[in-house]
Coordinates of C-alpha atoms and ligand atoms in Angstrom, one line a residue:
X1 CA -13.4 -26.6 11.4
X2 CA -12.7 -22.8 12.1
X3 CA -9.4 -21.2 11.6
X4 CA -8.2 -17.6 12.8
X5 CA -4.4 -16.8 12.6
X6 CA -4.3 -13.5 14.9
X7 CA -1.2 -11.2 14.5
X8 CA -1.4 -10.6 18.0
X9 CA -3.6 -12.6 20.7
X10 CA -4.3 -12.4 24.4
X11 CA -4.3 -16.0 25.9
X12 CA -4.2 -17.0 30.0
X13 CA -0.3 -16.9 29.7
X14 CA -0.4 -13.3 28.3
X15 CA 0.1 -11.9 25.2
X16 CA 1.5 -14.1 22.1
X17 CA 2.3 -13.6 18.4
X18 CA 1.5 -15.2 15.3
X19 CA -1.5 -17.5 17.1
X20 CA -3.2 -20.3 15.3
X21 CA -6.8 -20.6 16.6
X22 CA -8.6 -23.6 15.8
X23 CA -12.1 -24.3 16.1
X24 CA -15.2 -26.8 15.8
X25 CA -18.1 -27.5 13.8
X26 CA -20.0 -26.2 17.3
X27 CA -17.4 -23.2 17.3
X28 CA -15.1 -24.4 20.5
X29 CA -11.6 -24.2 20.4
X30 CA -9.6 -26.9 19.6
X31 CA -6.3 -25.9 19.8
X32 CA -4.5 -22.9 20.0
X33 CA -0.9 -22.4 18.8
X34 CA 1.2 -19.6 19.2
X35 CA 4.7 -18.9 17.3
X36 CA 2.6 -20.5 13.8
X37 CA 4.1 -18.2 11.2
X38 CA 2.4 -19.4 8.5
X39 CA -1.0 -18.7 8.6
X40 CA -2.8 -20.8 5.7
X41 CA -5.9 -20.8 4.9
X42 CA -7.1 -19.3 8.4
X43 CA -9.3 -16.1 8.1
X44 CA -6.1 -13.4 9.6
X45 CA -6.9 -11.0 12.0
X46 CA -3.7 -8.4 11.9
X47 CA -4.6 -6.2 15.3
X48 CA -4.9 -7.2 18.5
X49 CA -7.0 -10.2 19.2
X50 CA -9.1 -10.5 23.3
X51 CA -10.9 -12.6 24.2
X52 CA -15.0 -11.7 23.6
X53 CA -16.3 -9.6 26.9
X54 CA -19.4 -10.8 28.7
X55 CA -21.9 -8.5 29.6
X56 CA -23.4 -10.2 32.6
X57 CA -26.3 -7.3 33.1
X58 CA -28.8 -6.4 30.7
X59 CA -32.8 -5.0 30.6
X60 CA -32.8 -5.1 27.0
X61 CA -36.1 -2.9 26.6
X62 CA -34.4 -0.2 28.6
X63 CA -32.2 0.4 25.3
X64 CA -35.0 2.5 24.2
X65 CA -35.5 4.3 27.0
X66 CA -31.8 5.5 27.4
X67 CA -32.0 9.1 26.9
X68 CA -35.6 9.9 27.7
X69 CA -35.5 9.4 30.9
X70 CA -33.6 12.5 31.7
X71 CA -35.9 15.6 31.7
X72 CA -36.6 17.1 35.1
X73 CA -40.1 16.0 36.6
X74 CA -42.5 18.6 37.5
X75 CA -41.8 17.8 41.3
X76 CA -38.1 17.6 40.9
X77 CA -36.0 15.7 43.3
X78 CA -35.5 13.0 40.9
X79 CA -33.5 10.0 41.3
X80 CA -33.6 6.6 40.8
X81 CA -37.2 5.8 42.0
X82 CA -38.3 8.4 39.7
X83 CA -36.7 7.1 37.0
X84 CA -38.4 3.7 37.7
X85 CA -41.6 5.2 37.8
X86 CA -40.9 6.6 33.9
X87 CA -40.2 3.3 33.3
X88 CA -43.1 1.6 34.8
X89 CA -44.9 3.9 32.3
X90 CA -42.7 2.9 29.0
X91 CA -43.2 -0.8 29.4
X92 CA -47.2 -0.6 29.6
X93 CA -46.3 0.0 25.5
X94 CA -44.2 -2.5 24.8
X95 CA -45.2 -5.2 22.8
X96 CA -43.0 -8.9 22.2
X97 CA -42.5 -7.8 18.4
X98 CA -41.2 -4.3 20.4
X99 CA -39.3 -6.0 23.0
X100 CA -37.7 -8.3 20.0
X101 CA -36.8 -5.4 17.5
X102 CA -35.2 -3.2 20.8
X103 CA -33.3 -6.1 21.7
X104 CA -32.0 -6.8 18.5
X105 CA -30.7 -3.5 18.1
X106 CA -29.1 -3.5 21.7
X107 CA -27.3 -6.7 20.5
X108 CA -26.2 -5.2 17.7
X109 CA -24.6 -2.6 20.0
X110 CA -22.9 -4.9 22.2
X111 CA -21.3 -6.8 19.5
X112 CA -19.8 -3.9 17.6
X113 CA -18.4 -2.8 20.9
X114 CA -16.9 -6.0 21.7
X115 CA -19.5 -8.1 23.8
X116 CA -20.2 -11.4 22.9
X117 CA -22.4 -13.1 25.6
X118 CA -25.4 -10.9 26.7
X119 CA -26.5 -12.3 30.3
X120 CA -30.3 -11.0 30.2
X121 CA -32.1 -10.3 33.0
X122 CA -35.7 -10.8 32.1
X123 CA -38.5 -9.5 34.3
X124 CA -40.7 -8.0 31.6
X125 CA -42.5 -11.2 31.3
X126 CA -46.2 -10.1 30.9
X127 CA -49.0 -7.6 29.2
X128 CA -49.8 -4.1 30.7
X129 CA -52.4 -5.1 32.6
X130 CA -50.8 -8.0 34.1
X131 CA -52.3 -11.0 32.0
X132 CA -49.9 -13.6 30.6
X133 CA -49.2 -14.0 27.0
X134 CA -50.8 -17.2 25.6
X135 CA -47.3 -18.3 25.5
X136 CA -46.2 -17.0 29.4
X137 CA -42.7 -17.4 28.0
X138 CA -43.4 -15.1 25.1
X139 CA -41.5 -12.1 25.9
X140 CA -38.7 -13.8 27.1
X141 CA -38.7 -16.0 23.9
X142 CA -37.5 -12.9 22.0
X143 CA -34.5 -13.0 23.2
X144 CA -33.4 -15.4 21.9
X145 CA -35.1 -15.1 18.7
X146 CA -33.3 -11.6 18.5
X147 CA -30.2 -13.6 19.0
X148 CA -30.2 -16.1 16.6
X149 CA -30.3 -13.1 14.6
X150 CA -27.9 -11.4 15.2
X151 CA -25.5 -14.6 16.1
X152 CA -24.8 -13.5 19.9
X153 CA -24.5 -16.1 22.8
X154 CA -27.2 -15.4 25.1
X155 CA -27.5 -16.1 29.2
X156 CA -31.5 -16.0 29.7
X157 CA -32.4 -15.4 33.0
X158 CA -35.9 -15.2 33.8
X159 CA -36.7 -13.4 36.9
X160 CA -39.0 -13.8 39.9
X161 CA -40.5 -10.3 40.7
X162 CA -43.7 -11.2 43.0
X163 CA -43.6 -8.1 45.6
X164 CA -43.3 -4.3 45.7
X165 CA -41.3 -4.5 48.9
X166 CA -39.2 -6.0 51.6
X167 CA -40.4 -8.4 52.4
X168 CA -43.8 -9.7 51.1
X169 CA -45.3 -5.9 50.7
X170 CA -47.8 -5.8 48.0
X171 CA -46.6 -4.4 44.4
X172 CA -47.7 -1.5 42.3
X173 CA -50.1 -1.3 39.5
X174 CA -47.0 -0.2 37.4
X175 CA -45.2 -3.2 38.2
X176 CA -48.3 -6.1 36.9
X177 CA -46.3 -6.6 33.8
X178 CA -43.1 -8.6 36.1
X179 CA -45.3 -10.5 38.8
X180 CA -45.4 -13.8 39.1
X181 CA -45.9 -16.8 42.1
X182 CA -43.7 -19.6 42.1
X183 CA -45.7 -21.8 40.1
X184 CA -45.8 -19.2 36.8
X185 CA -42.1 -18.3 36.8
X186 CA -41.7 -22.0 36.7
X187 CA -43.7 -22.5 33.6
X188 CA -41.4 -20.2 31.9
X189 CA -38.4 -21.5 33.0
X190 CA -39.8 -25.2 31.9
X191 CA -40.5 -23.3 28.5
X192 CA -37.3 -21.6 27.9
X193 CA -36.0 -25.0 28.8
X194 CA -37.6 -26.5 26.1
X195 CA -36.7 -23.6 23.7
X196 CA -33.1 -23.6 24.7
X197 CA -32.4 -27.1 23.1
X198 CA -32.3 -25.2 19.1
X199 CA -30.1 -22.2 20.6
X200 CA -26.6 -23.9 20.8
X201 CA -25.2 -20.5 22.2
X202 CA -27.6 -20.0 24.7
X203 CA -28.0 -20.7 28.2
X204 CA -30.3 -20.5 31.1
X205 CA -30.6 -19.7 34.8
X206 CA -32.8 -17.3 37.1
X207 CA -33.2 -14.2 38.8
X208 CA -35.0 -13.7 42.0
X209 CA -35.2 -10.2 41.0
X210 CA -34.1 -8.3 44.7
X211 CA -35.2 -8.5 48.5
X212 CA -38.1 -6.0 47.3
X213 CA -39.4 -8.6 45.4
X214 CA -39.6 -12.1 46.8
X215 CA -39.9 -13.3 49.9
X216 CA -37.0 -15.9 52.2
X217 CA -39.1 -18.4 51.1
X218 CA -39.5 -17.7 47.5
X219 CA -35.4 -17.2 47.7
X220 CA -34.8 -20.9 49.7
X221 CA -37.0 -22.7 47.1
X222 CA -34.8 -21.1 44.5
X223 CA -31.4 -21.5 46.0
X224 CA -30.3 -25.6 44.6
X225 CA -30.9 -24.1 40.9
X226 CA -26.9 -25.1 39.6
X227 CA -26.9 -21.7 38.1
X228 CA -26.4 -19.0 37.0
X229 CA -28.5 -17.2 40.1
X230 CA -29.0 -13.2 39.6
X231 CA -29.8 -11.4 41.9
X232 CA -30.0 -7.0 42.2
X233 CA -28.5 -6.3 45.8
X234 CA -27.9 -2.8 47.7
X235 CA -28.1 -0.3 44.7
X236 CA -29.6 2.4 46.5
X237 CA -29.2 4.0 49.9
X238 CA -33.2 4.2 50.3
X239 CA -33.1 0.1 50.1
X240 CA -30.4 -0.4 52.0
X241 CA -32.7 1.7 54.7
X242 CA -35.5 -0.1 54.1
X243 CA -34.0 -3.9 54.5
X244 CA -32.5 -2.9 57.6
X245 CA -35.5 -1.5 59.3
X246 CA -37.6 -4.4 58.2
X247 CA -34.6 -7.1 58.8
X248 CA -32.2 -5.5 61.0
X249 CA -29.5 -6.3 58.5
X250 CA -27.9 -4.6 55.0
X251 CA -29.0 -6.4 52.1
X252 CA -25.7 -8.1 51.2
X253 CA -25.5 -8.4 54.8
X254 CA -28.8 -10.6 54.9
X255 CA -28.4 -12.3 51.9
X256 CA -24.5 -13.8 53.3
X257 CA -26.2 -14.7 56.0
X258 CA -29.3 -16.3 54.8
X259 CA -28.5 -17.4 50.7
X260 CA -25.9 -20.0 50.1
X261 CA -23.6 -17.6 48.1
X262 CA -21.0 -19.4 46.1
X263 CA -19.9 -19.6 42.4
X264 CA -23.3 -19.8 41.1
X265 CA -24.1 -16.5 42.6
X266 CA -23.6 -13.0 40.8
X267 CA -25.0 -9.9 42.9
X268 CA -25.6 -6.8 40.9
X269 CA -24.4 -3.6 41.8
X270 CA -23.6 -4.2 45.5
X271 CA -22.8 -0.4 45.7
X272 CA -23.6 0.1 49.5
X273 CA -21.6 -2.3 50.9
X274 CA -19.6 -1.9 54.4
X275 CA -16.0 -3.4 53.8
X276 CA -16.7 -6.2 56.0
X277 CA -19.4 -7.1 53.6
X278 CA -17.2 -6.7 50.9
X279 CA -14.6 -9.1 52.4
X280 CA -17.6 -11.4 53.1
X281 CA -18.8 -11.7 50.1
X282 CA -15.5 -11.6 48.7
X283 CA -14.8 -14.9 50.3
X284 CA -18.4 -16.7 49.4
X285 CA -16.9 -16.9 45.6
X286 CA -20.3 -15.0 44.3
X287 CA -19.3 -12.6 41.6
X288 CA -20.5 -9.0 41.6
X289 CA -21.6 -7.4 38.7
X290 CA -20.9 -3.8 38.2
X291 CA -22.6 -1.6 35.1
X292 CA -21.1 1.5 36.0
X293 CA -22.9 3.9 33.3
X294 CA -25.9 2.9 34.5
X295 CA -24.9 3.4 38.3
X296 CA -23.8 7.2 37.3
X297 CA -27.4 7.7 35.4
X298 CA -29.3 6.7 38.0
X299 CA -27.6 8.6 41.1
X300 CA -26.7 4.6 42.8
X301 CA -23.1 6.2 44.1
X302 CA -19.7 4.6 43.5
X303 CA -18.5 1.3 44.3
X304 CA -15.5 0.7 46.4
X305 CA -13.1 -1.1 44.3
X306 CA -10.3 -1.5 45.8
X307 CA -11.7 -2.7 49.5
X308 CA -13.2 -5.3 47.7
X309 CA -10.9 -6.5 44.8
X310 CA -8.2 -6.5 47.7
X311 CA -10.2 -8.8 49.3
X312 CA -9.9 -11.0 46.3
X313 CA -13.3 -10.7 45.2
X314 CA -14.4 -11.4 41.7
X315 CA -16.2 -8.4 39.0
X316 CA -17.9 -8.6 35.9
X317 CA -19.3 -6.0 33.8
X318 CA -22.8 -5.4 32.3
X319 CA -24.6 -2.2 30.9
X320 CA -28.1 -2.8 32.7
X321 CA -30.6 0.6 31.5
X322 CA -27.6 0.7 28.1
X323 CA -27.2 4.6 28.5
X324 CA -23.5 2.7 27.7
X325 CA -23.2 0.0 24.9
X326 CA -19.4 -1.0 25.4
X327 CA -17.1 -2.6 27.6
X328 CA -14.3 0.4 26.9
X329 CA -16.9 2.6 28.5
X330 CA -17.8 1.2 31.0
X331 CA -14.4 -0.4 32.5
X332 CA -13.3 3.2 32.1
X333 CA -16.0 5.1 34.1
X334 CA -15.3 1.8 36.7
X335 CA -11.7 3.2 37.2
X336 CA -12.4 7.2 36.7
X337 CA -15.0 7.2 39.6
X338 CA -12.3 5.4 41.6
X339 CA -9.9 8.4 40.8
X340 CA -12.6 11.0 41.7
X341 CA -13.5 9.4 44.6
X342 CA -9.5 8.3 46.1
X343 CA -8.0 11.1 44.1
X344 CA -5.2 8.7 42.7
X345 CA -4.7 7.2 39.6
X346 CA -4.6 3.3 38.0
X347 CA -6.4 2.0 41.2
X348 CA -7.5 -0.9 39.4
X349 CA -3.7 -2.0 38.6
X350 CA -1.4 -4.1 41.0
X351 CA 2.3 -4.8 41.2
X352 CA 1.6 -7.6 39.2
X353 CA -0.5 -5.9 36.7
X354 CA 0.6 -2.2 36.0
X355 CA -1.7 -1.6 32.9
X356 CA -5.3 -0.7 34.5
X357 CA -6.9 -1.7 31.1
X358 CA -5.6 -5.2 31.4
X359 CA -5.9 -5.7 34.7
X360 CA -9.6 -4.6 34.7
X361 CA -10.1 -6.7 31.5
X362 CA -8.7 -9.7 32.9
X363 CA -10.6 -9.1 35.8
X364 CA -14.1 -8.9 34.3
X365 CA -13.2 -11.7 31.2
X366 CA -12.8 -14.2 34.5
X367 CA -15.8 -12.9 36.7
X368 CA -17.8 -12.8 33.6
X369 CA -17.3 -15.9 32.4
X370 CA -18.3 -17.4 35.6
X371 CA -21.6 -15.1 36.2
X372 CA -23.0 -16.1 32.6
X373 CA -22.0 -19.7 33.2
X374 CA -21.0 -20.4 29.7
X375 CA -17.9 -21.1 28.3
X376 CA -16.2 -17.8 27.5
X377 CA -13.6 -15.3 28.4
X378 CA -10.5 -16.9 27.6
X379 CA -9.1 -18.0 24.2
X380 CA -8.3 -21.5 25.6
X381 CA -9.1 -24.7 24.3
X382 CA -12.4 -25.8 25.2
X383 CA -13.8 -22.1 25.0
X384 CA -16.1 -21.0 22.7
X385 CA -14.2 -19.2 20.1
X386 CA -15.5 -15.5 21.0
X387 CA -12.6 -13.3 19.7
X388 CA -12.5 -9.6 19.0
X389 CA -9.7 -7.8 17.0
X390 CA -8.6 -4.3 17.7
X391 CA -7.5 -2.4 15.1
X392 CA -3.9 -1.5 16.0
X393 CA -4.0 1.1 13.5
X394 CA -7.0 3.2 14.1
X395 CA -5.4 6.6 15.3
X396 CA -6.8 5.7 19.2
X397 CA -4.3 2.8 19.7
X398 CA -1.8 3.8 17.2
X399 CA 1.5 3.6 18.7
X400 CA 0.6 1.0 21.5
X401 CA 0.9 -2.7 21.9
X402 CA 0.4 -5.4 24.1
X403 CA -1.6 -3.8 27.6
X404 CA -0.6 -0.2 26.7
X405 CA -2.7 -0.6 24.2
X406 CA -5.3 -2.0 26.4
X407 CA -4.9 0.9 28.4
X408 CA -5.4 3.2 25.0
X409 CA -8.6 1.2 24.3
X410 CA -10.2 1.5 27.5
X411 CA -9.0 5.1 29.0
X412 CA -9.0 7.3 25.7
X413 CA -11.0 8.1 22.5
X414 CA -14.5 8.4 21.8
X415 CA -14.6 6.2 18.6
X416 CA -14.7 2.4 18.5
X417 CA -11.8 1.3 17.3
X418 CA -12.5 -2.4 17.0
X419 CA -12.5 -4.0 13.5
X420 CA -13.9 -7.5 14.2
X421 CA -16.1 -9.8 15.9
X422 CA -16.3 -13.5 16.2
X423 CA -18.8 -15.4 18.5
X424 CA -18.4 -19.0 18.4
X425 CA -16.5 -19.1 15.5
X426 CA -18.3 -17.0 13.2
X427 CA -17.1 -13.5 12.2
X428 CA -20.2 -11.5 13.2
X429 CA -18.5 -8.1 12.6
X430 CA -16.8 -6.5 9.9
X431 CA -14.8 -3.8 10.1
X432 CA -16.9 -2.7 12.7
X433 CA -19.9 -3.3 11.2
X434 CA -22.5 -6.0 12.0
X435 CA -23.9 -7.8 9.1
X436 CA -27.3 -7.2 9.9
X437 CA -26.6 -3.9 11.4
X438 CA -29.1 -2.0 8.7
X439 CA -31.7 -4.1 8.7
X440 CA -32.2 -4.6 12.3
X441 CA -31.4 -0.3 13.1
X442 CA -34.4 0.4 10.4
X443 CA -36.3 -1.5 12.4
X444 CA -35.5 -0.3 15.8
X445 CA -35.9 3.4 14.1
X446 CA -39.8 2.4 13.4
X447 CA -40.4 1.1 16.7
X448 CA -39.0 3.6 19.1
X449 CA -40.4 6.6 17.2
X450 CA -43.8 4.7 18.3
X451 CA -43.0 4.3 21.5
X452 CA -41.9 8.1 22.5
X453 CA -44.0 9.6 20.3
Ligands
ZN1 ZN1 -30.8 -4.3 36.7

């Protein structure tokens, strides 16, 4: 048995003081009890206490790409697809003791920041050249060695990348490392199976990687998987192009009407959308999953908010190519692009919910939670006991409580004001600091001076 007593907590009902948070030997909550004054022997947390924030989006090699990726190319005219051709060139150096240490570190990140589940969406699955590893699960096998070191909850999703195109066009040489047919992304699904059963806080589901990369077929076979199912959908204005000229319909547009979107589903990005495929999808109860920073770096464009959160539909939050690291920044870029674009200000709130930093937290705790498929995002009983104090005294939320401080947290500052962080009852963070935040930083240092020099 766990016990926190937090000064200040956020639960479903709102905020509450002087909460007792109990937890199990497998670190779910067991009970949780506001109005306790006393608090014990339970560890106190005296700031602000949310819930832990899923990050439902992540190519964890790209952490050591973010920032050199940036330089002009010698043709100019860059933009996403030139960005993915830098990439195809990083990962023909990446090795799995590469991919385990840049992971790490990422995790690291997120967990400082205030993540707790990291929903990884794994395509990296093979050698330069193509060849499996004599393990074909190998590199994504790291991930969750990297977190059972560093004690975050893990969604695995291994991803089906077998084409260079819409649909059933033949891939590039830079892009042997992610192919697969159906019967080899099976074997490492079967294997991370297998290797899930001694990760407690882990869990697994798939990615058929985007409408470039696997064909209706491919995309039927997969569809009775319970979930998670991730899937990249109408980043660019180039795809959009291309899945209408070789479909006759937008990708979203396809997908509603040929994938049985539900629950299970989370589309990422959905940028280009036209609002009736926003209130579409809206209603299918798929989630989509928005990493803003990343949306910016790469030139995607800006995704209309309010058409399709008025249309009731359900966001979460990820950090995808981690130029960003934390929720704060990337819920706050969410609702500044919204301004820029609308010219108005807190777009995200409601009548109901005034602060934009609560109501975009709330929104992406729920829609995260149900993207990752494991039991996070609220502190409940029955959740995992994934907790993360603010430090009400840190000069950025000094002076605010309750959602205005939310709103402090998410829309001003460039420090990290956040003291600790628990994942399934564990205290992972300490005053800001991971516990293994030296070790696994020296050894990130080593391998990414390697792999840009
Ligand atoms: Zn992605």
């Amino acid at each position: 048995m766990t016990r926190f007593h937090a000064a200040q907590a956020l639960l479903p009902g709102g905020w509450a003081r002087d909460v007792a948070i109990e937890a199990d030997a497998a670190g779910i909550i067991t009970s949780v009890d506001p109005g306790t004054v006393s608090a014990g022997d339970a560890e106190r947390l005296f700031g602000h206490v949310v819930p832990g924030v899923p990050n439902i989006h992540s190519h964890a090699f790209q952490r050591a790409m973010a920032g050199a990726a940036e330089r002009r190319s010698p043709a100019g005219r860059d933009s996403f697809w030139t960005w993915r051709e830098t990439m195809y060139r990083f990962v023909a150096r990446l090795t799995p003791d590469d991919a385990e240490a840049v992971a790490a570190q990422l995790q690291v990140e997120c967990l400082e920041h205030g993540f707790t589940q990291l929903t990884e969406f794994h395509y990296l699955h093979h050698r330069p050249d193509g060849t499996p590893y004599a393990d074909r699960a190998e590199m994504a096998l790291r991930h969750l060695a990297a977190a059972a070191e560093t004690g975050i909850g893990l969604t695995l999703l291994p991803s089906l990348y077998r084409h260079g195109g819409i649909f059933g066009a033949d891939p590039a040489p830079g892009q042997r490392p992610f192919l697969n047919d159906p019967d080899g992304f099976r074997a490492i699904l079967d294997r991370c199976a297998t290797a899930m059963r001694d990760h407690p806080h882990a869990n697994l589901g798939i990615a058929p990687h985007s409408l470039r990369a696997v064909t209706p077929a491919m995309l039927d076979a997969l569809s009775d998987h319970p979930g998670p199912i991730h899937i990249h959908a109408a980043e660019q204005v180039r795809e959009v192009e291309e899945c209408v000229s070789a479909t006759g319909a937008r990708p979203v547009e396809w997908l509603l009407a040929n994938a049985p979107l539900d629950a299970r589903w989370c589309l990422i990005h959905a940028t280009h959308m036209t609002p009736a495929e926003a209130a579409a999808l809206a209603r299918s109860g798929a989630t989509v999953g928005l990493c803003p920073t990343t949306e910016a770096s790469l030139g995607d464009g800006i995704f209309d908010l309010p058409t399709y959160r008025e249309a009731g539909g359900a966001i979460a939050i990820g950090t995808d190519s981690h130029v960003g690291t934390a929720p704060r920044e990337e819920l706050r870029l969410l609702e500044t692009a919204q301004r820029l674009r609308l010219h108005a200000r807190s777009v995200a709130a409601g009548d109901d919910a005034p602060h934009p930093g609560r109501a975009l937290l709330g929104a992406v705790l729920a829609g995260g939670a149900r993207a990752s498929g494991a039991p996070v995002g609220a502190i409940a009983p029955g959740c995992r006991c994934d907790l993360v104090e603010l430090d009400d005294g840190h000069p950025t939320l000094a002076g605010h409580a309750g959602d205005a401080l939310l709103d402090a947290w998410v829309f001003s500052g460039q420090e990290n004001p956040l003291r600790t962080t628990v994942v399934a009852g564990r205290a992972l963070v300490r005053d800001g600091r991971h516990a293994a935040r030296d070790a696994v930083a020296a050894r990130y240092r080593e391998t990414v001076r390697r792999l840009l020099a």
